[in-house]
CSV table of C-alpha atoms in Angstrom, one decimal:
chain,number,residue,atom,x,y,z
A,1,MET,CA,-2.7,-17.2,0.1
A,2,LYS,CA,-4.4,-14.0,-1.1
A,3,LEU,CA,-6.5,-12.5,2.0
A,4,LEU,CA,-9.2,-9.8,1.3
A,5,ARG,CA,-12.1,-7.5,2.4
A,6,TYR,CA,-15.5,-7.5,0.4
A,7,GLY,CA,-18.3,-6.0,0.7
A,8,PRO,CA,-19.6,-2.3,1.2
A,9,ALA,CA,-17.6,0.6,2.9
A,10,GLY,CA,-17.7,0.3,6.2
A,11,ALA,CA,-19.3,-3.4,6.5
A,12,GLU,CA,-16.2,-5.6,4.7
A,13,LYS,CA,-16.6,-8.5,5.2
A,14,PRO,CA,-13.4,-11.4,5.7
A,15,GLY,CA,-12.6,-13.6,2.5
A,16,LEU,CA,-10.1,-14.8,0.5
A,17,LEU,CA,-9.3,-15.7,-3.3
A,18,ASP,CA,-9.2,-19.0,-4.8
A,19,THR,CA,-7.3,-20.5,-7.4
A,20,SER,CA,-10.2,-19.8,-9.6
A,21,GLY,CA,-10.3,-16.3,-8.7
A,22,ASN,CA,-13.4,-16.4,-6.7
A,23,VAL,CA,-13.7,-15.0,-3.4
A,24,ARG,CA,-14.8,-17.0,-0.2
A,25,ASP,CA,-15.9,-15.8,2.6
A,26,LEU,CA,-14.0,-16.5,5.8
A,27,SER,CA,-16.7,-14.6,8.5
A,28,ALA,CA,-16.9,-18.3,10.4
A,29,VAL,CA,-13.2,-18.2,11.0
A,30,VAL,CA,-12.1,-14.8,11.6
A,31,PRO,CA,-13.9,-11.6,12.2
A,32,ASP,CA,-11.9,-9.7,10.2
A,33,ILE,CA,-8.5,-9.9,7.9
A,34,ALA,CA,-7.2,-7.0,10.8
A,35,GLY,CA,-5.4,-7.2,14.0
A,36,ALA,CA,-4.7,-10.4,15.7
A,37,ALA,CA,-6.0,-12.7,12.6
A,38,LEU,CA,-2.6,-11.6,11.3
A,39,ARG,CA,-0.6,-13.2,13.4
A,40,PRO,CA,1.5,-16.1,12.3
A,41,ASP,CA,-0.6,-18.8,14.6
A,42,VAL,CA,-4.1,-17.4,13.2
A,43,LEU,CA,-2.5,-17.2,9.5
A,44,LYS,CA,-1.1,-20.7,10.1
A,45,LYS,CA,-4.6,-21.8,10.8
A,46,LEU,CA,-6.2,-20.2,7.4
A,47,GLN,CA,-3.5,-22.2,5.6
A,48,GLU,CA,-4.7,-25.4,6.6
A,49,LEU,CA,-8.4,-25.0,5.4
A,50,ASP,CA,-10.2,-26.9,3.2
A,51,VAL,CA,-10.7,-24.0,0.8
A,52,SER,CA,-13.3,-25.4,-1.5
A,53,SER,CA,-15.3,-25.8,2.2
A,54,LEU,CA,-15.6,-22.1,2.6
A,55,PRO,CA,-18.8,-20.3,1.1
A,56,LEU,CA,-18.4,-19.0,-2.3
A,57,VAL,CA,-18.9,-15.2,-2.4
A,58,ALA,CA,-20.8,-14.1,-5.8
A,59,GLY,CA,-20.0,-11.8,-8.2
A,60,THR,CA,-16.2,-11.5,-9.5
A,61,PRO,CA,-13.6,-9.2,-7.2
A,62,GLN,CA,-13.3,-5.8,-8.8
A,63,GLN,CA,-16.0,-6.0,-10.8
A,64,ASP,CA,-19.5,-6.3,-9.1
A,65,LEU,CA,-18.2,-7.3,-6.3
A,66,ARG,CA,-16.1,-4.3,-4.5
A,67,LEU,CA,-12.9,-5.2,-2.6
A,68,GLY,CA,-12.3,-2.5,0.3
A,69,PRO,CA,-8.8,-2.1,1.9
A,70,CYS,CA,-7.4,-5.9,2.2
A,71,VAL,CA,-6.4,-4.7,5.7
A,72,GLY,CA,-9.0,-3.7,8.3
A,73,ASP,CA,-8.5,-1.3,11.1
A,74,ILE,CA,-5.3,-0.2,10.5
A,75,GLY,CA,-3.2,1.4,13.2
A,76,LYS,CA,-0.5,2.6,11.8
A,77,PHE,CA,-0.1,3.5,8.1
A,78,ILE,CA,3.9,4.0,8.3
A,79,CYS,CA,5.2,5.6,4.9
A,80,ILE,CA,9.1,5.3,3.8
A,81,GLY,CA,10.3,8.5,1.9
A,82,LEU,CA,13.0,9.0,-0.7
A,83,ASN,CA,13.7,5.1,-1.0
A,84,TYR,CA,14.6,4.4,-4.8
A,85,ALA,CA,17.8,6.3,-5.3
A,86,ASP,CA,16.9,7.6,-9.1
A,87,HIS,CA,13.0,9.0,-7.4
A,88,ALA,CA,15.5,10.9,-4.9
A,89,GLU,CA,16.9,12.4,-8.2
A,90,GLU,CA,13.7,13.4,-10.1
A,91,ALA,CA,12.7,15.0,-6.8
A,92,GLY,CA,16.2,16.6,-6.5
A,93,MET,CA,17.0,15.5,-3.0
A,94,PRO,CA,19.9,14.1,-1.5
A,95,ILE,CA,19.6,10.3,-1.3
A,96,PRO,CA,18.9,10.1,2.8
A,97,PRO,CA,21.4,9.0,5.3
A,98,GLU,CA,18.7,7.2,6.7
A,99,PRO,CA,15.0,6.1,5.9
A,100,VAL,CA,12.5,9.0,5.7
A,101,ILE,CA,9.6,8.5,8.3
A,102,PHE,CA,6.2,10.2,7.8
A,103,ASN,CA,2.6,9.2,8.7
A,104,LYS,CA,-0.8,8.9,6.1
A,105,TRP,CA,-3.6,9.3,8.7
A,106,THR,CA,-5.9,6.5,8.6
A,107,SER,CA,-8.9,8.0,7.3
A,108,ALA,CA,-6.9,8.2,4.1
A,109,ILE,CA,-7.5,4.6,3.5
A,110,CYS,CA,-9.6,3.9,0.8
A,111,GLY,CA,-10.6,0.1,-1.5
A,112,PRO,CA,-8.2,-0.4,-4.5
A,113,ASN,CA,-10.9,0.3,-6.9
A,114,ASP,CA,-12.8,3.4,-4.9
A,115,PRO,CA,-12.6,6.8,-6.4
A,116,ILE,CA,-9.6,9.3,-5.6
A,117,GLN,CA,-11.1,12.7,-4.3
A,118,ILE,CA,-9.1,15.6,-5.0
A,119,PRO,CA,-8.9,17.7,-2.4
A,120,ARG,CA,-10.3,21.3,-1.8
A,121,ASP,CA,-7.9,23.8,-3.1
A,122,SER,CA,-5.6,21.1,-4.6
A,123,VAL,CA,-3.2,22.4,-7.3
A,124,LYS,CA,-0.4,19.3,-7.6
A,125,THR,CA,-2.3,16.1,-6.3
A,126,ASP,CA,0.5,13.5,-7.7
A,127,TRP,CA,0.6,9.5,-7.9
A,128,GLU,CA,2.9,7.1,-6.3
A,129,VAL,CA,2.8,3.1,-6.7
A,130,GLU,CA,4.4,1.6,-3.9
A,131,LEU,CA,5.1,-2.0,-2.1
A,132,GLY,CA,3.3,-2.3,1.3
A,133,VAL,CA,4.5,-4.2,4.3
A,134,VAL,CA,1.9,-5.7,7.2
A,135,ILE,CA,2.4,-6.5,10.1
A,136,GLY,CA,1.9,-9.8,11.4
A,137,ALA,CA,4.0,-10.7,15.0
A,138,PRO,CA,4.0,-7.3,16.9
A,139,GLY,CA,7.6,-6.6,18.2
A,140,ALA,CA,9.5,-3.4,19.2
A,141,TYR,CA,13.4,-3.4,18.7
A,142,ILE,CA,13.3,-6.2,16.4
A,143,ASP,CA,16.2,-7.5,15.3
A,144,GLU,CA,17.2,-6.8,11.1
A,145,ALA,CA,17.9,-10.7,10.9
A,146,ASN,CA,14.7,-11.5,12.6
A,147,ALA,CA,12.5,-8.8,10.6
A,148,MET,CA,10.8,-11.1,8.6
A,149,ASP,CA,9.0,-13.2,11.3
A,150,HIS,CA,7.0,-9.9,11.7
A,151,VAL,CA,5.6,-9.6,8.0
A,152,ALA,CA,2.0,-11.4,7.3
A,153,GLY,CA,2.3,-10.2,3.9
A,154,PHE,CA,2.3,-7.7,1.2
A,155,CYS,CA,-0.1,-5.8,-0.4
A,156,VAL,CA,-0.1,-2.6,-3.8
A,157,ILE,CA,-0.7,0.8,-2.4
A,158,ASN,CA,-0.8,3.8,-4.3
A,159,ASP,CA,0.4,6.9,-2.1
A,160,VAL,CA,-1.6,9.8,-3.3
A,161,SER,CA,0.3,13.1,-2.8
A,162,GLU,CA,-0.5,16.2,-2.9
A,163,ARG,CA,3.0,18.0,-3.6
A,164,GLU,CA,1.8,21.9,-2.3
A,165,PHE,CA,0.3,20.6,1.2
A,166,GLN,CA,3.2,18.3,1.0
A,167,LEU,CA,6.7,20.2,0.5
A,168,GLU,CA,5.1,24.5,-0.3
A,169,ARG,CA,3.3,24.9,3.0
A,170,ALA,CA,4.9,25.0,6.9
A,171,GLY,CA,5.2,21.9,8.4
A,172,THR,CA,5.8,18.5,8.0
A,173,TRP,CA,5.2,16.1,4.5
A,174,ASP,CA,2.2,14.6,6.5
A,175,LYS,CA,-0.5,17.0,5.0
A,176,GLY,CA,-0.3,16.5,2.0
A,177,LYS,CA,0.0,12.9,2.6
A,178,GLY,CA,-3.6,11.8,4.3
A,179,CYS,CA,-6.2,13.4,3.1
A,180,ASP,CA,-9.2,11.7,2.4
A,181,THR,CA,-8.6,8.6,-0.2
A,182,PHE,CA,-5.2,9.1,-0.5
A,183,GLY,CA,-4.4,5.3,0.8
A,184,PRO,CA,-5.8,2.9,-1.8
A,185,THR,CA,-4.6,-0.3,-0.6
A,186,GLY,CA,-5.1,-3.6,-2.2
A,187,PRO,CA,-6.3,-5.3,-3.8
A,188,TRP,CA,-5.5,-8.6,-1.5
A,189,LEU,CA,-3.1,-8.8,1.0
A,190,VAL,CA,-0.5,-12.1,-0.4
A,191,THR,CA,1.1,-14.1,2.6
A,192,THR,CA,4.9,-14.1,2.5
A,193,ASP,CA,5.2,-17.5,1.1
A,194,GLU,CA,3.4,-16.9,-2.1
A,195,VAL,CA,6.5,-13.8,-2.7
A,196,ALA,CA,9.4,-16.0,-4.0
A,197,ASP,CA,11.8,-12.7,-3.9
A,198,MET,CA,10.3,-9.6,-2.4
A,199,ASP,CA,13.7,-7.7,-3.7
A,200,ASN,CA,12.3,-8.5,-7.5
A,201,LEU,CA,8.9,-7.3,-7.9
A,202,GLU,CA,8.3,-5.0,-11.1
A,203,MET,CA,5.7,-2.1,-10.2
A,204,TRP,CA,3.9,-0.1,-12.6
A,205,LEU,CA,1.1,3.0,-12.5
A,206,GLU,CA,-1.0,4.4,-15.8
A,207,VAL,CA,-2.5,7.4,-16.0
A,208,ASP,CA,-5.2,7.2,-18.7
A,209,GLY,CA,-3.2,4.5,-20.1
A,210,ASP,CA,-0.1,6.9,-20.2
A,211,ARG,CA,3.1,4.2,-18.3
A,212,MET,CA,4.2,6.9,-15.9
A,213,GLN,CA,6.3,4.9,-13.4
A,214,SER,CA,7.9,1.4,-13.8
A,215,GLY,CA,10.5,0.2,-11.3
A,216,ASN,CA,11.5,-2.6,-9.6
A,217,THR,CA,11.6,-3.2,-5.7
A,218,SER,CA,15.8,-4.2,-6.8
A,219,THR,CA,16.6,-1.0,-6.8
A,220,LEU,CA,15.2,-0.1,-2.7
A,221,ILE,CA,17.3,2.1,-1.0
A,222,TYR,CA,16.7,0.7,2.4
A,223,LYS,CA,15.3,-3.1,2.1
A,224,ILE,CA,12.4,-3.7,3.6
A,225,PRO,CA,13.8,-6.1,6.7
A,226,HIS,CA,15.9,-2.9,7.5
A,227,LEU,CA,13.0,-1.1,7.2
A,228,ILE,CA,10.9,-2.9,9.7
A,229,SER,CA,13.6,-3.2,12.3
A,230,TYR,CA,14.0,0.7,11.9
A,231,CYS,CA,10.8,1.6,12.0
A,232,SER,CA,10.7,-0.6,15.6
A,233,ARG,CA,13.2,1.5,17.2
A,234,PHE,CA,11.1,4.6,17.2
A,235,MET,CA,7.5,2.7,18.0
A,236,SER,CA,6.2,-0.7,19.0
A,237,LEU,CA,4.8,-2.1,15.9
A,238,GLN,CA,1.6,-3.9,16.3
A,239,SER,CA,-0.7,-7.0,14.0
A,240,GLY,CA,-2.2,-4.8,10.8
A,241,ASP,CA,0.6,-2.2,10.6
A,242,VAL,CA,1.4,-1.3,7.4
A,243,ILE,CA,4.8,0.1,5.9
A,244,SER,CA,4.7,1.4,2.8
A,245,THR,CA,7.7,1.5,1.7
A,246,GLY,CA,8.8,4.4,-0.8
A,247,THR,CA,8.0,4.6,-4.5
A,248,PRO,CA,10.1,4.4,-8.1
A,249,PRO,CA,10.6,7.4,-10.6
A,250,GLY,CA,7.9,8.7,-12.7
A,251,VAL,CA,5.5,10.6,-10.2
A,252,GLY,CA,3.7,13.4,-11.4
A,253,MET,CA,6.1,16.3,-10.1
A,254,GLY,CA,9.1,14.7,-11.7
A,255,GLN,CA,7.7,14.9,-15.3
A,256,ASN,CA,8.7,17.7,-17.5
A,257,PRO,CA,6.5,19.9,-17.0
A,258,PRO,CA,5.6,18.3,-14.4
A,259,ARG,CA,2.1,16.6,-14.4
A,260,TYR,CA,-1.1,16.0,-11.8
A,261,LEU,CA,-4.2,14.8,-11.2
A,262,SER,CA,-7.0,17.5,-11.6
A,263,GLY,CA,-10.2,14.8,-12.1
A,264,GLY,CA,-11.6,12.8,-14.8
A,265,GLU,CA,-8.5,10.4,-15.0
A,266,VAL,CA,-8.4,6.8,-14.5
A,267,VAL,CA,-5.1,5.8,-12.5
A,268,THR,CA,-4.1,1.9,-12.8
A,269,LEU,CA,-1.4,0.1,-11.0
A,270,GLY,CA,0.2,-3.1,-10.4
A,271,ILE,CA,2.6,-5.1,-8.4
A,272,ALA,CA,3.9,-8.3,-10.0
A,273,GLY,CA,2.2,-11.3,-7.9
A,274,LEU,CA,0.2,-8.7,-5.9
A,275,GLY,CA,-2.3,-7.8,-7.8
A,276,GLU,CA,-3.8,-4.2,-9.4
A,277,GLN,CA,-5.7,-1.3,-8.5
A,278,ARG,CA,-7.8,0.8,-11.1
A,279,SER,CA,-9.3,4.2,-9.6
A,280,SER,CA,-11.2,7.0,-11.4
A,281,VAL,CA,-10.4,10.5,-10.1
A,282,LEU,CA,-12.7,13.4,-8.8
A,283,ALA,CA,-11.9,16.3,-9.0
A,284,ALA,CA,-12.2,19.0,-5.7
A,285,LEU,CA,-15.5,19.8,-4.3
């Protein structure tokens, strides 16, 4: 299934994408694509629905029908840093001996086609296409062998980052990662049964039509089951939590000379089988 949320910001309704590319409303079935609705028993009931019997929503998704972030009320937006060897190299940083964990504030989350707002005083706003993992069954101290039993599905994430805030100011990375609009998420949550090989997904990102990032999840340093198990040592994972698993090379910081967003650009990105995002960039207020 491809689960989604549609409608005005802050008033999104739950839906799914049918095989014809139309949105079907799920409001009579689940209150939202969030929390307990992502647990395995509920997902099983959704998969058993007669999709043709669900109300058809007018409009074309990502054109005249706005899509919100594909998961609502995300409790934790967990990110993994330097998880592609070639990205660590372009950043001039060693491969970490264990996963690097940081956070994006949930106020950063926005829809896959919503504008990206350059924050005030920014000089180094950057892009990062990433594979997002959405937790279904909650748990703590999860065994790596059973980790995928806790996954509801996958999605596309742009881990927008302000590098000066992140790396050149005192303190942790978080202040450069969680600015408003720095977490476009979606367009849809693709359940695990529709992803044939999570370790071989092509991913890409373009700025104004220039291909900046081309990568594949095959080059992840720490694979998804390990990341789930590892994160669950330090916090319980709840239904609807999101783990963003790292970015391949080609970020603005790694260009020669570096290239950053300043406003007026259009950023497009996608992951094979998981959909695409297209965001206009707004200059700082």
